[in-house]
Protein backbone atom coordinates (compact mmCIF):
# COMPACT_ATOMS: atom_id res chain seq x y z
CA UNK A 1 0.00 0.00 0.00
CA UNK A 2 1.33 3.45 -0.86
CA UNK A 3 0.84 6.30 1.58
CA UNK A 4 -0.63 9.37 -0.09
CA UNK A 5 0.33 12.61 1.63
CA UNK A 6 -1.87 15.64 1.01
CA UNK A 7 -0.25 18.23 -1.24
CA UNK A 8 2.78 16.03 -1.88
CA UNK A 9 5.83 18.20 -2.56
CA UNK A 10 3.90 21.48 -2.56
CA UNK A 11 6.15 22.43 0.31
CA UNK A 12 9.02 24.88 -0.20
CA UNK A 13 11.39 22.27 1.19
CA UNK A 14 13.19 20.20 -1.35
CA UNK A 15 13.71 17.20 0.98
CA UNK A 16 16.03 15.83 -1.69
CA UNK A 17 19.36 14.89 -0.15
CA UNK A 18 18.33 13.61 3.23
CA UNK A 19 20.82 12.66 5.92
CA UNK A 20 19.16 9.99 8.07
CA UNK A 21 21.15 9.49 11.26
CA UNK A 22 20.73 6.17 13.06
CA UNK A 23 19.20 4.59 9.97
CA UNK A 24 20.53 1.15 10.92
CA UNK A 25 18.51 1.15 14.14
CA UNK A 26 14.91 0.18 14.75
CA UNK A 27 12.94 3.31 13.82
CA UNK A 28 15.51 4.65 11.36
CA UNK A 29 15.62 1.50 9.22
CA UNK A 30 11.83 1.39 9.15
CA UNK A 31 11.86 5.08 8.10
CA UNK A 32 14.18 4.41 5.16
CA UNK A 33 12.12 1.40 4.10
CA UNK A 34 8.93 3.47 4.48
CA UNK A 35 10.12 6.34 2.27
CA UNK A 36 11.39 4.11 -0.53
CA UNK A 37 8.63 1.54 -0.49
CA UNK A 38 5.49 3.25 0.80
CA UNK A 39 5.57 6.95 -0.02
CA UNK A 40 4.21 7.63 -3.48
CA UNK A 41 6.21 10.24 -5.38
CA UNK A 42 9.29 10.18 -3.14
CA UNK A 43 12.34 10.44 -5.37
CA UNK A 44 15.02 11.86 -3.08
CA UNK A 45 18.33 10.37 -1.92
CA UNK A 46 18.78 8.93 1.57
CA UNK A 47 22.19 8.96 3.20
CA UNK A 48 22.25 6.74 6.26
CA UNK A 49 24.89 7.81 8.82
CA UNK A 50 25.21 5.19 11.53
CA UNK A 51 27.97 4.15 13.94
CA UNK A 52 26.71 0.54 14.02
CA UNK A 53 26.63 0.30 17.79
CA UNK A 54 25.17 -2.87 19.30
CA UNK A 55 21.74 -1.53 18.22
CA UNK A 56 22.61 -0.82 14.60
CA UNK A 57 22.37 -3.57 12.02
CA UNK A 58 23.28 -2.97 8.39
CA UNK A 59 21.61 -6.26 7.45
CA UNK A 60 18.25 -4.68 8.26
CA UNK A 61 18.53 -2.76 4.98
CA UNK A 62 20.50 -5.22 2.83
CA UNK A 63 17.65 -5.50 0.29
CA UNK A 64 17.24 -1.70 0.15
CA UNK A 65 20.99 -1.28 -0.50
CA UNK A 66 20.75 -3.64 -3.44
CA UNK A 67 17.52 -2.19 -4.84
CA UNK A 68 18.11 1.57 -4.51
CA UNK A 69 21.71 1.97 -5.69
CA UNK A 70 22.24 5.65 -6.56
CA UNK A 71 19.50 6.75 -4.16
CA UNK A 72 20.53 4.99 -0.93
CA UNK A 73 23.99 5.37 0.61
CA UNK A 74 25.37 3.95 3.82
CA UNK A 75 28.04 5.91 5.68
CA UNK A 76 29.62 4.25 8.70
CA UNK A 77 30.53 6.91 11.24
CA UNK A 78 29.84 8.69 14.48
CA UNK A 79 27.58 11.75 14.69
CA UNK A 80 30.11 13.19 17.17
CA UNK A 81 32.82 13.15 14.46
CA UNK A 82 32.53 16.71 13.17
CA UNK A 83 34.99 16.36 10.33
CA UNK A 84 33.21 13.28 9.00
CA UNK A 85 29.76 14.88 9.32
CA UNK A 86 31.01 18.00 7.48
CA UNK A 87 32.41 15.83 4.71
CA UNK A 88 29.00 14.19 4.25
CA UNK A 89 27.23 17.56 4.00
CA UNK A 90 29.65 18.51 1.21
CA UNK A 91 29.72 15.14 -0.55
CA UNK A 92 25.94 14.72 -0.77
CA UNK A 93 24.84 18.42 -0.71
CA UNK A 94 22.66 17.61 2.28
CA UNK A 95 19.52 19.79 2.44
CA UNK A 96 17.66 17.84 5.12
CA UNK A 97 18.58 16.02 8.31
CA UNK A 98 16.28 13.62 10.10
CA UNK A 99 18.03 12.75 13.32
CA UNK A 100 17.20 9.36 14.82
CA UNK A 101 20.66 8.34 16.06
CA UNK A 102 20.76 7.94 19.81
CA UNK A 103 21.49 5.68 22.70
CA UNK A 104 17.88 4.70 23.27
CA UNK A 105 17.50 2.18 26.09
CA UNK A 106 16.57 3.45 29.57
CA UNK A 107 18.05 0.46 31.44
CA UNK A 108 21.40 0.92 29.72
CA UNK A 109 21.37 4.63 30.59
CA UNK A 110 21.06 3.69 34.26
CA UNK A 111 24.04 1.33 34.02
CA UNK A 112 26.23 3.56 31.81
CA UNK A 113 25.05 7.12 31.30
CA UNK A 114 28.21 8.47 29.66
CA UNK A 115 27.49 7.09 26.18
CA UNK A 116 24.07 8.75 26.36
CA UNK A 117 25.54 12.16 27.08
CA UNK A 118 28.13 11.72 24.32
CA UNK A 119 25.81 10.59 21.55
CA UNK A 120 22.53 12.23 22.50
CA UNK A 121 23.90 15.59 23.67
CA UNK A 122 27.28 16.05 21.96
CA UNK A 123 26.24 14.16 18.84
CA UNK A 124 23.10 16.26 18.41
CA UNK A 125 25.08 19.44 19.06
CA UNK A 126 27.62 18.45 16.40
CA UNK A 127 24.91 17.78 13.80
CA UNK A 128 23.11 21.04 14.58
CA UNK A 129 26.29 23.06 14.40
CA UNK A 130 27.45 21.49 11.14
CA UNK A 131 23.97 22.01 9.62
CA UNK A 132 23.93 25.63 10.79
CA UNK A 133 27.34 26.34 9.25
CA UNK A 134 26.53 24.53 6.02
CA UNK A 135 23.17 26.21 5.54
CA UNK A 136 23.50 29.68 7.04
CA UNK A 137 24.28 31.32 3.73
CA UNK A 138 21.72 29.31 1.81
CA UNK A 139 19.35 31.75 0.13
CA UNK A 140 16.94 29.00 -0.96
CA UNK A 141 15.42 28.50 2.48
CA UNK A 142 14.66 24.92 1.61
CA UNK A 143 16.61 23.18 4.34
CA UNK A 144 15.30 21.33 7.39
CA UNK A 145 16.62 19.67 10.55
CA UNK A 146 14.04 17.32 12.03
CA UNK A 147 14.94 16.15 15.53
CA UNK A 148 13.33 12.89 16.66
CA UNK A 149 12.65 12.79 20.38
CA UNK A 150 10.65 11.05 23.04
CA UNK A 151 7.71 11.64 25.36
CA UNK A 152 9.99 10.65 28.26
CA UNK A 153 11.31 14.24 28.41
CA UNK A 154 8.00 15.21 30.05
CA UNK A 155 8.51 12.97 33.08
CA UNK A 156 5.82 10.76 34.55
CA UNK A 157 2.04 11.16 34.74
CA UNK A 158 -0.34 10.18 37.51
CA UNK A 159 -3.56 8.32 36.78
CA UNK A 160 -5.00 11.14 34.68
CA UNK A 161 -3.81 13.77 32.23
CA UNK A 162 -1.75 13.82 29.04
CA UNK A 163 1.52 15.26 27.80
CA UNK A 164 0.94 18.18 25.44
CA UNK A 165 3.46 20.29 23.54
CA UNK A 166 3.40 22.82 26.40
CA UNK A 167 3.97 20.34 29.24
CA UNK A 168 7.13 21.45 31.10
CA UNK A 169 10.14 19.19 30.68
CA UNK A 170 10.86 16.95 33.69
CA UNK A 171 13.24 14.18 32.56
CA UNK A 172 13.98 11.57 35.20
CA UNK A 173 16.47 9.06 33.75
CA UNK A 174 19.89 9.68 32.21
CA UNK A 175 18.32 8.70 28.87
CA UNK A 176 15.46 11.18 29.08
CA UNK A 177 17.73 13.89 30.52
CA UNK A 178 20.09 13.49 27.57
CA UNK A 179 17.18 13.61 25.10
CA UNK A 180 15.78 16.70 26.86
CA UNK A 181 19.16 18.40 26.52
CA UNK A 182 19.22 17.56 22.81
CA UNK A 183 15.69 18.95 22.36
CA UNK A 184 16.69 22.21 24.03
CA UNK A 185 19.77 22.49 21.81
CA UNK A 186 17.69 21.90 18.69
CA UNK A 187 15.16 24.58 19.62
CA UNK A 188 17.94 26.95 20.72
CA UNK A 189 19.57 26.64 17.27
CA UNK A 190 16.23 27.59 15.76
CA UNK A 191 15.63 30.50 18.12
CA UNK A 192 19.15 31.91 18.12
CA UNK A 193 20.46 31.19 14.63
CA UNK A 194 17.24 30.67 12.68
CA UNK A 195 18.16 27.06 11.83
CA UNK A 196 14.99 25.53 10.36
CA UNK A 197 14.18 22.94 13.01
CA UNK A 198 11.11 20.81 13.60
CA UNK A 199 10.92 18.45 16.57
CA UNK A 200 8.72 15.53 17.50
CA UNK A 201 8.18 13.79 20.85
CA UNK A 202 6.81 10.30 20.41
CA UNK A 203 5.51 7.56 22.67
CA UNK A 204 6.64 3.90 22.74
CA UNK A 205 7.15 2.35 19.30
CA UNK A 206 6.93 -1.31 18.41
CA UNK A 207 7.28 -3.29 15.18
CA UNK A 208 9.82 -5.18 13.06
CA UNK A 209 13.60 -4.77 13.53
CA UNK A 210 13.38 -3.62 17.18
CA UNK A 211 16.37 -4.70 19.24
CA UNK A 212 15.32 -7.48 21.63
CA UNK A 213 16.12 -5.54 24.79
CA UNK A 214 12.89 -3.49 24.54
CA UNK A 215 9.75 -4.90 26.16
CA UNK A 216 7.81 -6.29 23.19
CA UNK A 217 10.57 -8.05 21.19
CA UNK A 218 12.27 -9.26 24.38
CA UNK A 219 9.05 -10.86 25.57
CA UNK A 220 8.22 -12.39 22.16
CA UNK A 221 11.63 -14.06 21.98
CA UNK A 222 11.58 -15.19 25.62
CA UNK A 223 8.15 -16.78 25.06
CA UNK A 224 9.41 -18.62 21.98
CA UNK A 225 12.50 -19.83 23.85
CA UNK A 226 10.66 -20.80 27.05
CA UNK A 227 12.57 -18.24 29.12
CA UNK A 228 11.11 -16.26 32.07
CA UNK A 229 9.22 -13.06 31.25
CA UNK A 230 10.70 -10.40 33.58
CA UNK A 231 8.01 -7.92 34.67
CA UNK A 232 9.42 -4.86 36.45
CA UNK A 233 7.81 -3.86 39.77
CA UNK A 234 4.05 -4.48 39.99
CA UNK A 235 3.63 -4.58 36.19
CA UNK A 236 1.20 -1.68 36.30
CA UNK A 237 3.33 0.97 34.66
CA UNK A 238 1.57 2.38 31.63
CA UNK A 239 2.93 3.10 28.17
CA UNK A 240 1.21 4.50 25.06
CA UNK A 241 2.08 2.19 22.14
CA UNK A 242 2.38 3.20 18.49
CA UNK A 243 3.23 1.05 15.47
CA UNK A 244 6.57 2.18 14.03
CA UNK A 245 5.15 2.87 10.55
CA UNK A 246 2.57 5.26 12.02
CA UNK A 247 5.41 7.06 13.81
CA UNK A 248 7.39 7.34 10.60
CA UNK A 249 4.36 8.60 8.66
CA UNK A 250 4.04 11.30 11.32
CA UNK A 251 7.73 12.22 11.08
CA UNK A 252 7.44 12.52 7.29
CA UNK A 253 4.26 14.58 7.61
CA UNK A 254 6.05 17.00 9.94
CA UNK A 255 9.12 17.15 7.70
CA UNK A 256 6.96 18.06 4.73
CA UNK A 257 4.43 20.40 6.25
CA UNK A 258 5.38 21.15 9.86
CA UNK A 259 6.19 24.69 10.93
CA UNK A 260 9.82 25.34 11.80
CA UNK A 261 10.39 26.27 15.42
CA UNK A 262 7.46 24.05 16.45
CA UNK A 263 7.28 20.79 18.33
CA UNK A 264 4.72 18.07 17.66
CA UNK A 265 3.62 15.25 19.94
CA UNK A 266 3.13 11.84 18.32
CA UNK A 267 1.30 9.07 20.14
CA UNK A 268 -0.77 5.96 19.82
CA UNK A 269 -3.70 7.01 22.00
CA UNK A 270 -3.26 3.41 23.07
CA UNK A 271 -2.42 3.10 26.77
CA UNK A 272 -1.64 -0.29 28.27
CA UNK A 273 -0.49 -1.48 31.67
CA UNK A 274 2.57 -3.65 31.00
CA UNK A 275 0.98 -6.76 32.54
CA UNK A 276 -2.21 -6.39 30.52
CA UNK A 277 -0.20 -5.93 27.34
CA UNK A 278 1.82 -9.06 28.15
CA UNK A 279 -1.33 -11.11 28.58
CA UNK A 280 -2.54 -10.04 25.12
CA UNK A 281 0.91 -10.72 23.64
CA UNK A 282 1.01 -14.19 25.21
CA UNK A 283 -2.27 -15.09 23.48
CA UNK A 284 -1.03 -13.82 20.10
CA UNK A 285 2.35 -15.57 20.31
CA UNK A 286 0.84 -18.82 21.57
CA UNK A 287 -1.77 -18.89 18.80
CA UNK A 288 0.83 -18.32 16.08
CA UNK A 289 3.63 -20.51 17.51
CA UNK A 290 1.30 -23.24 18.85
CA UNK A 291 2.30 -22.89 22.49
CA UNK A 292 0.25 -23.47 25.62
CA UNK A 293 -0.82 -20.02 26.97
CA UNK A 294 -1.22 -21.35 30.54
CA UNK A 295 2.33 -22.68 30.50
CA UNK A 296 3.70 -19.42 29.06
CA UNK A 297 1.74 -17.37 31.63
CA UNK A 298 3.48 -19.47 34.27
CA UNK A 299 6.80 -17.97 33.16
CA UNK A 300 5.73 -14.40 34.03
CA UNK A 301 8.18 -13.41 36.72
CA UNK A 302 7.96 -10.21 38.79
CA UNK A 303 11.46 -8.82 39.24
CA UNK A 304 13.08 -5.86 40.99
CA UNK A 305 11.79 -2.57 39.60
CA UNK A 306 13.79 -0.29 37.28
CA UNK A 307 15.26 2.54 39.44
CA UNK A 308 13.23 5.73 38.94
CA UNK A 309 10.72 3.83 36.79
CA UNK A 310 8.26 6.36 35.29
CA UNK A 311 4.72 5.30 36.11
CA UNK A 312 2.64 6.46 33.18
CA UNK A 313 3.16 8.07 29.78
CA UNK A 314 0.23 9.25 27.66
CA UNK A 315 0.41 11.59 24.70
CA UNK A 316 -2.05 14.18 23.51
CA UNK A 317 -1.33 14.28 19.77
CA UNK A 318 -4.33 16.44 18.82
CA UNK A 319 -2.10 19.24 17.44
CA UNK A 320 -0.57 16.91 14.85
CA UNK A 321 -3.98 15.53 13.92
CA UNK A 322 -5.61 18.94 13.68
CA UNK A 323 -2.86 20.94 12.00
CA UNK A 324 -1.18 18.37 9.76
CA UNK A 325 -3.95 15.85 9.20
CA UNK A 326 -2.03 12.81 10.51
CA UNK A 327 -3.67 9.85 12.21
CA UNK A 328 -2.68 6.37 13.37
CA UNK A 329 -3.80 3.73 10.88
CA UNK A 330 -2.48 0.46 12.36
CA UNK A 331 -4.57 -0.92 15.24
CA UNK A 332 -2.75 -2.47 18.21
CA UNK A 333 -4.13 -5.90 17.36
CA UNK A 334 -2.94 -5.64 13.77
CA UNK A 335 0.43 -4.14 14.73
CA UNK A 336 1.16 -6.81 17.33
CA UNK A 337 0.13 -9.54 14.93
CA UNK A 338 2.45 -8.14 12.21
CA UNK A 339 5.27 -7.81 14.74
CA UNK A 340 5.00 -11.38 16.02
CA UNK A 341 4.81 -12.66 12.42
CA UNK A 342 7.96 -10.72 11.60
CA UNK A 343 9.97 -12.13 14.54
CA UNK A 344 8.78 -15.64 13.70
CA UNK A 345 9.82 -15.22 10.07
CA UNK A 346 13.25 -13.71 10.73
CA UNK A 347 15.33 -15.99 12.95
CA UNK A 348 18.53 -15.11 11.04
CA UNK A 349 18.11 -11.42 11.85
CA UNK A 350 17.59 -12.26 15.52
CA UNK A 351 20.60 -14.55 15.57
CA UNK A 352 22.76 -11.99 13.79
CA UNK A 353 21.90 -9.07 16.03
CA UNK A 354 22.37 -11.12 19.16
CA UNK A 355 25.61 -12.81 18.22
CA UNK A 356 27.27 -9.80 16.70
CA UNK A 357 27.28 -11.82 13.47
CA UNK A 358 26.20 -8.74 11.61
CA UNK A 359 29.49 -7.08 12.52
CA UNK A 360 31.30 -9.94 10.79
CA UNK A 361 28.88 -9.68 7.86
CA UNK A 362 29.61 -5.97 7.49
CA UNK A 363 33.36 -6.58 7.53
CA UNK A 364 33.11 -9.40 5.02
CA UNK A 365 30.93 -7.40 2.65
CA UNK A 366 32.20 -3.91 3.11
CA UNK A 367 35.63 -4.10 4.78
CA UNK A 368 36.85 -2.33 7.88
CA UNK A 369 35.25 1.05 7.16
CA UNK A 370 31.86 -0.62 6.58
P1 LIG B 1 17.89 2.19 18.33
O1 LIG B 1 18.69 2.07 19.57
O2 LIG B 1 17.19 0.99 17.80
O3 LIG B 1 18.82 2.73 17.14
C1 LIG B 1 19.73 3.77 17.32
C2 LIG B 1 20.66 3.82 16.11
O4 LIG B 1 21.57 4.91 16.29
C3 LIG B 1 21.51 2.55 15.93
O5 LIG B 1 21.52 2.16 14.58
C4 LIG B 1 22.90 2.99 16.38
O6 LIG B 1 23.95 2.28 15.74
C5 LIG B 1 22.88 4.47 16.00
N1 LIG B 1 23.84 5.26 16.80
C6 LIG B 1 24.00 5.25 18.14
N2 LIG B 1 24.98 6.09 18.50
C7 LIG B 1 25.44 6.66 17.35
C8 LIG B 1 26.45 7.62 17.05
N3 LIG B 1 27.19 8.17 18.04
N4 LIG B 1 26.65 7.99 15.77
C9 LIG B 1 25.91 7.43 14.78
N5 LIG B 1 24.94 6.50 15.00
C10 LIG B 1 24.72 6.12 16.26
O7 LIG B 1 16.88 3.39 18.59
P2 LIG B 1 15.38 3.59 18.09
O8 LIG B 1 14.46 2.88 19.03
O9 LIG B 1 15.32 3.30 16.64
O10 LIG B 1 15.20 5.15 18.35
C11 LIG B 1 15.50 6.10 17.33
C12 LIG B 1 15.23 7.49 17.86
O11 LIG B 1 13.85 7.62 18.21
C13 LIG B 1 16.02 7.86 19.11
O12 LIG B 1 16.42 9.20 19.00
C14 LIG B 1 15.02 7.69 20.24
O13 LIG B 1 15.32 8.55 21.31
C15 LIG B 1 13.73 8.08 19.55
N6 LIG B 1 12.50 7.47 20.09
C16 LIG B 1 12.41 6.12 20.24
C17 LIG B 1 11.22 5.56 20.68
C18 LIG B 1 11.06 4.06 20.84
O14 LIG B 1 10.04 3.62 21.34
N7 LIG B 1 12.01 3.26 20.41
C19 LIG B 1 10.12 6.38 20.97
C20 LIG B 1 10.26 7.77 20.82
C21 LIG B 1 11.46 8.30 20.36
O1 LIG C 1 8.30 6.47 25.56
C1 LIG C 1 9.24 6.43 24.52
C2 LIG C 1 10.42 5.58 24.94
O2 LIG C 1 9.97 4.23 24.93
C3 LIG C 1 11.63 5.75 24.02
O3 LIG C 1 12.09 7.07 24.11
C4 LIG C 1 12.75 4.79 24.40
O4 LIG C 1 13.81 4.88 23.48
C5 LIG C 1 12.19 3.37 24.39
O5 LIG C 1 13.18 2.47 24.83
C6 LIG C 1 10.94 3.27 25.27
O6 LIG C 1 11.30 3.41 26.67
P1 LIG C 1 10.62 2.48 27.81
O7 LIG C 1 11.52 2.47 28.96
O8 LIG C 1 9.21 2.84 27.99
O9 LIG C 1 10.65 1.07 27.00
P2 LIG C 1 11.04 -0.41 27.45
O10 LIG C 1 10.69 -1.30 26.31
O11 LIG C 1 12.38 -0.51 28.02
O12 LIG C 1 10.01 -0.69 28.64
C7 LIG C 1 8.61 -0.56 28.45
C8 LIG C 1 7.94 -0.84 29.79
O13 LIG C 1 8.13 -2.22 30.13
C9 LIG C 1 8.53 -0.05 30.94
O14 LIG C 1 7.49 0.28 31.86
C10 LIG C 1 9.51 -1.02 31.58
C11 LIG C 1 8.85 -2.35 31.37
N1 LIG C 1 9.75 -3.52 31.21
C12 LIG C 1 10.75 -3.43 30.29
C13 LIG C 1 11.60 -4.48 30.10
C14 LIG C 1 12.73 -4.38 29.09
C15 LIG C 1 9.55 -4.67 31.94
O15 LIG C 1 8.61 -4.76 32.77
N2 LIG C 1 10.39 -5.72 31.75
C16 LIG C 1 11.43 -5.67 30.86
O16 LIG C 1 12.18 -6.68 30.74
CSV table of N, CA and C and ligand atoms in Angstrom, one decimal, residues 21-29 49-57 77-80 99-105 118-120 123 147-151 175 179 200-206 209-211 213-214 241 247, ligand 1:
chain,number,residue,atom,x,y,z
A,21,UNK,N,20.2,10.0,10.3
A,21,UNK,CA,21.1,9.5,11.3
A,21,UNK,C,20.5,8.3,12.0
A,22,UNK,N,21.3,7.3,12.3
A,22,UNK,CA,20.7,6.2,13.1
A,22,UNK,C,19.8,5.3,12.2
A,23,UNK,N,20.1,5.3,10.9
A,23,UNK,CA,19.2,4.6,10.0
A,23,UNK,C,19.4,3.1,10.0
A,24,UNK,N,20.4,2.6,10.8
A,24,UNK,CA,20.5,1.2,10.9
A,24,UNK,C,19.8,0.6,12.2
A,25,UNK,N,19.2,1.6,12.9
A,25,UNK,CA,18.5,1.2,14.1
A,25,UNK,C,17.0,0.9,13.8
A,26,UNK,N,16.3,0.6,14.9
A,26,UNK,CA,14.9,0.2,14.7
A,26,UNK,C,14.0,1.2,14.0
A,27,UNK,N,13.9,2.4,14.5
A,27,UNK,CA,12.9,3.3,13.8
A,27,UNK,C,13.5,3.8,12.5
A,28,UNK,N,14.9,4.1,12.5
A,28,UNK,CA,15.5,4.7,11.4
A,28,UNK,C,15.4,3.7,10.2
A,29,UNK,N,15.7,2.4,10.4
A,29,UNK,CA,15.6,1.5,9.2
A,29,UNK,C,14.2,1.4,8.7
A,49,UNK,N,23.7,7.7,8.0
A,49,UNK,CA,24.9,7.8,8.8
A,49,UNK,C,24.7,7.1,10.1
A,50,UNK,N,25.4,6.0,10.3
A,50,UNK,CA,25.2,5.2,11.5
A,50,UNK,C,26.5,4.6,12.0
A,51,UNK,N,26.7,4.6,13.3
A,51,UNK,CA,28.0,4.2,13.9
A,51,UNK,C,28.0,2.6,14.1
A,52,UNK,N,26.8,2.0,13.8
A,52,UNK,CA,26.7,0.5,14.0
A,52,UNK,C,27.1,0.2,15.4
A,53,UNK,N,26.5,0.7,16.4
A,53,UNK,CA,26.6,0.3,17.8
A,53,UNK,C,25.9,-1.1,17.9
A,54,UNK,N,25.8,-1.6,19.1
A,54,UNK,CA,25.2,-2.9,19.3
A,54,UNK,C,23.8,-2.8,18.7
A,55,UNK,N,23.1,-1.6,18.6
A,55,UNK,CA,21.7,-1.5,18.2
A,55,UNK,C,21.6,-1.3,16.7
A,56,UNK,N,22.7,-1.1,16.0
A,56,UNK,CA,22.6,-0.8,14.6
A,56,UNK,C,22.9,-2.1,13.8
A,57,UNK,N,22.2,-2.3,12.8
A,57,UNK,CA,22.4,-3.6,12.0
A,57,UNK,C,22.2,-3.3,10.5
A,77,UNK,N,29.8,5.9,10.5
A,77,UNK,CA,30.5,6.9,11.2
A,77,UNK,C,29.7,7.4,12.4
A,78,UNK,N,30.4,8.2,13.2
A,78,UNK,CA,29.8,8.7,14.5
A,78,UNK,C,29.3,10.1,14.3
A,79,UNK,N,28.1,10.4,14.8
A,79,UNK,CA,27.6,11.7,14.7
A,79,UNK,C,28.4,12.8,15.5
A,80,UNK,N,29.3,12.3,16.4
A,80,UNK,CA,30.1,13.2,17.2
A,80,UNK,C,31.4,13.6,16.4
A,99,UNK,N,17.0,13.2,12.3
A,99,UNK,CA,18.0,12.8,13.3
A,99,UNK,C,17.4,11.7,14.3
A,100,UNK,N,17.7,10.4,13.9
A,100,UNK,CA,17.2,9.4,14.8
A,100,UNK,C,18.3,8.9,15.7
A,101,UNK,N,19.6,9.0,15.3
A,101,UNK,CA,20.7,8.3,16.1
A,101,UNK,C,20.6,8.7,17.5
A,102,UNK,N,20.7,7.7,18.4
A,102,UNK,CA,20.8,7.9,19.8
A,102,UNK,C,21.1,6.7,20.5
A,103,UNK,N,21.6,6.8,21.8
A,103,UNK,CA,21.5,5.7,22.7
A,103,UNK,C,20.1,5.7,23.2
A,104,UNK,N,19.3,4.6,23.1
A,104,UNK,CA,17.9,4.7,23.3
A,104,UNK,C,17.3,3.9,24.4
A,105,UNK,N,18.1,3.1,25.1
A,105,UNK,CA,17.5,2.2,26.1
A,105,UNK,C,17.7,2.7,27.5
A,118,UNK,N,27.3,11.5,25.5
A,118,UNK,CA,28.1,11.7,24.3
A,118,UNK,C,27.3,11.7,23.1
A,119,UNK,N,26.5,10.7,22.8
A,119,UNK,CA,25.8,10.6,21.6
A,119,UNK,C,24.6,11.5,21.5
A,120,UNK,N,23.8,11.5,22.6
A,120,UNK,CA,22.5,12.2,22.5
A,120,UNK,C,22.7,13.7,22.6
A,123,UNK,N,26.5,14.5,20.2
A,123,UNK,CA,26.2,14.2,18.8
A,123,UNK,C,25.2,15.1,18.2
A,147,UNK,N,14.4,16.9,14.4
A,147,UNK,CA,14.9,16.2,15.5
A,147,UNK,C,13.9,15.2,16.1
A,148,UNK,N,14.3,13.9,16.2
A,148,UNK,CA,13.3,12.9,16.7
A,148,UNK,C,13.5,12.7,18.2
A,149,UNK,N,12.5,12.9,18.9
A,149,UNK,CA,12.6,12.8,20.4
A,149,UNK,C,11.5,12.0,21.0
A,150,UNK,N,11.5,12.0,22.3
A,150,UNK,CA,10.7,11.1,23.0
A,150,UNK,C,9.7,11.8,24.0
A,151,UNK,N,8.6,11.1,24.3
A,151,UNK,CA,7.7,11.6,25.4
A,151,UNK,C,8.3,11.6,26.8
A,175,UNK,N,18.8,8.7,30.3
A,175,UNK,CA,18.3,8.7,28.9
A,175,UNK,C,17.5,9.9,28.6
A,179,UNK,N,18.1,13.2,26.2
A,179,UNK,CA,17.2,13.6,25.1
A,179,UNK,C,16.6,15.0,25.3
A,200,UNK,N,9.9,16.3,17.1
A,200,UNK,CA,8.7,15.5,17.5
A,200,UNK,C,9.0,14.7,18.8
A,201,UNK,N,8.1,14.6,19.6
A,201,UNK,CA,8.2,13.8,20.8
A,201,UNK,C,7.2,12.6,20.7
A,202,UNK,N,7.7,11.4,20.7
A,202,UNK,CA,6.8,10.3,20.4
A,202,UNK,C,6.8,9.3,21.6
A,203,UNK,N,5.7,8.6,21.6
A,203,UNK,CA,5.5,7.6,22.7
A,203,UNK,C,6.2,6.3,22.2
A,204,UNK,N,6.0,5.2,23.0
A,204,UNK,CA,6.6,3.9,22.7
A,204,UNK,C,6.3,3.3,21.4
A,205,UNK,N,7.3,3.0,20.6
A,205,UNK,CA,7.2,2.4,19.3
A,205,UNK,C,7.3,0.8,19.4
A,206,UNK,N,6.7,0.1,18.5
A,206,UNK,CA,6.9,-1.3,18.4
A,206,UNK,C,6.8,-1.7,16.9
A,209,UNK,N,12.2,-5.2,13.4
A,209,UNK,CA,13.6,-4.8,13.5
A,209,UNK,C,13.9,-4.1,14.9
A,210,UNK,N,13.1,-4.3,15.9
A,210,UNK,CA,13.4,-3.6,17.2
A,210,UNK,C,14.3,-4.5,18.0
A,211,UNK,N,15.4,-3.9,18.5
A,211,UNK,CA,16.4,-4.7,19.2
A,211,UNK,C,15.7,-5.4,20.4
A,213,UNK,N,15.9,-6.0,23.4
A,213,UNK,CA,16.1,-5.5,24.8
A,213,UNK,C,14.9,-4.8,25.2
A,214,UNK,N,14.1,-4.3,24.3
A,214,UNK,CA,12.9,-3.5,24.5
A,214,UNK,C,11.8,-4.5,24.8
A,241,UNK,N,1.4,2.9,23.2
A,241,UNK,CA,2.1,2.2,22.1
A,241,UNK,C,1.6,2.6,20.7
A,247,UNK,N,4.5,6.0,13.3
A,247,UNK,CA,5.4,7.1,13.8
A,247,UNK,C,6.1,7.7,12.6
B,1,LIG,P1,17.9,2.2,18.3
B,1,LIG,O1,18.7,2.1,19.6
B,1,LIG,O2,17.2,1.0,17.8
B,1,LIG,O3,18.8,2.7,17.1
B,1,LIG,C1,19.7,3.8,17.3
B,1,LIG,C2,20.7,3.8,16.1
B,1,LIG,O4,21.6,4.9,16.3
B,1,LIG,C3,21.5,2.6,15.9
B,1,LIG,O5,21.5,2.2,14.6
B,1,LIG,C4,22.9,3.0,16.4
B,1,LIG,O6,23.9,2.3,15.7
B,1,LIG,C5,22.9,4.5,16.0
B,1,LIG,N1,23.8,5.3,16.8
B,1,LIG,C6,24.0,5.3,18.1
B,1,LIG,N2,25.0,6.1,18.5
B,1,LIG,C7,25.4,6.7,17.3
B,1,LIG,C8,26.4,7.6,17.1
B,1,LIG,N3,27.2,8.2,18.0
B,1,LIG,N4,26.6,8.0,15.8
B,1,LIG,C9,25.9,7.4,14.8
B,1,LIG,N5,24.9,6.5,15.0
B,1,LIG,C10,24.7,6.1,16.3
B,1,LIG,O7,16.9,3.4,18.6
B,1,LIG,P2,15.4,3.6,18.1
B,1,LIG,O8,14.5,2.9,19.0
B,1,LIG,O9,15.3,3.3,16.6
B,1,LIG,O10,15.2,5.2,18.3
B,1,LIG,C11,15.5,6.1,17.3
B,1,LIG,C12,15.2,7.5,17.9
B,1,LIG,O11,13.9,7.6,18.2
B,1,LIG,C13,16.0,7.9,19.1
B,1,LIG,O12,16.4,9.2,19.0
B,1,LIG,C14,15.0,7.7,20.2
B,1,LIG,O13,15.3,8.6,21.3
B,1,LIG,C15,13.7,8.1,19.6
B,1,LIG,N6,12.5,7.5,20.1
B,1,LIG,C16,12.4,6.1,20.2
B,1,LIG,C17,11.2,5.6,20.7
B,1,LIG,C18,11.1,4.1,20.8
B,1,LIG,O14,10.0,3.6,21.3
B,1,LIG,N7,12.0,3.3,20.4
B,1,LIG,C19,10.1,6.4,21.0
B,1,LIG,C20,10.3,7.8,20.8
B,1,LIG,C21,11.5,8.3,20.4
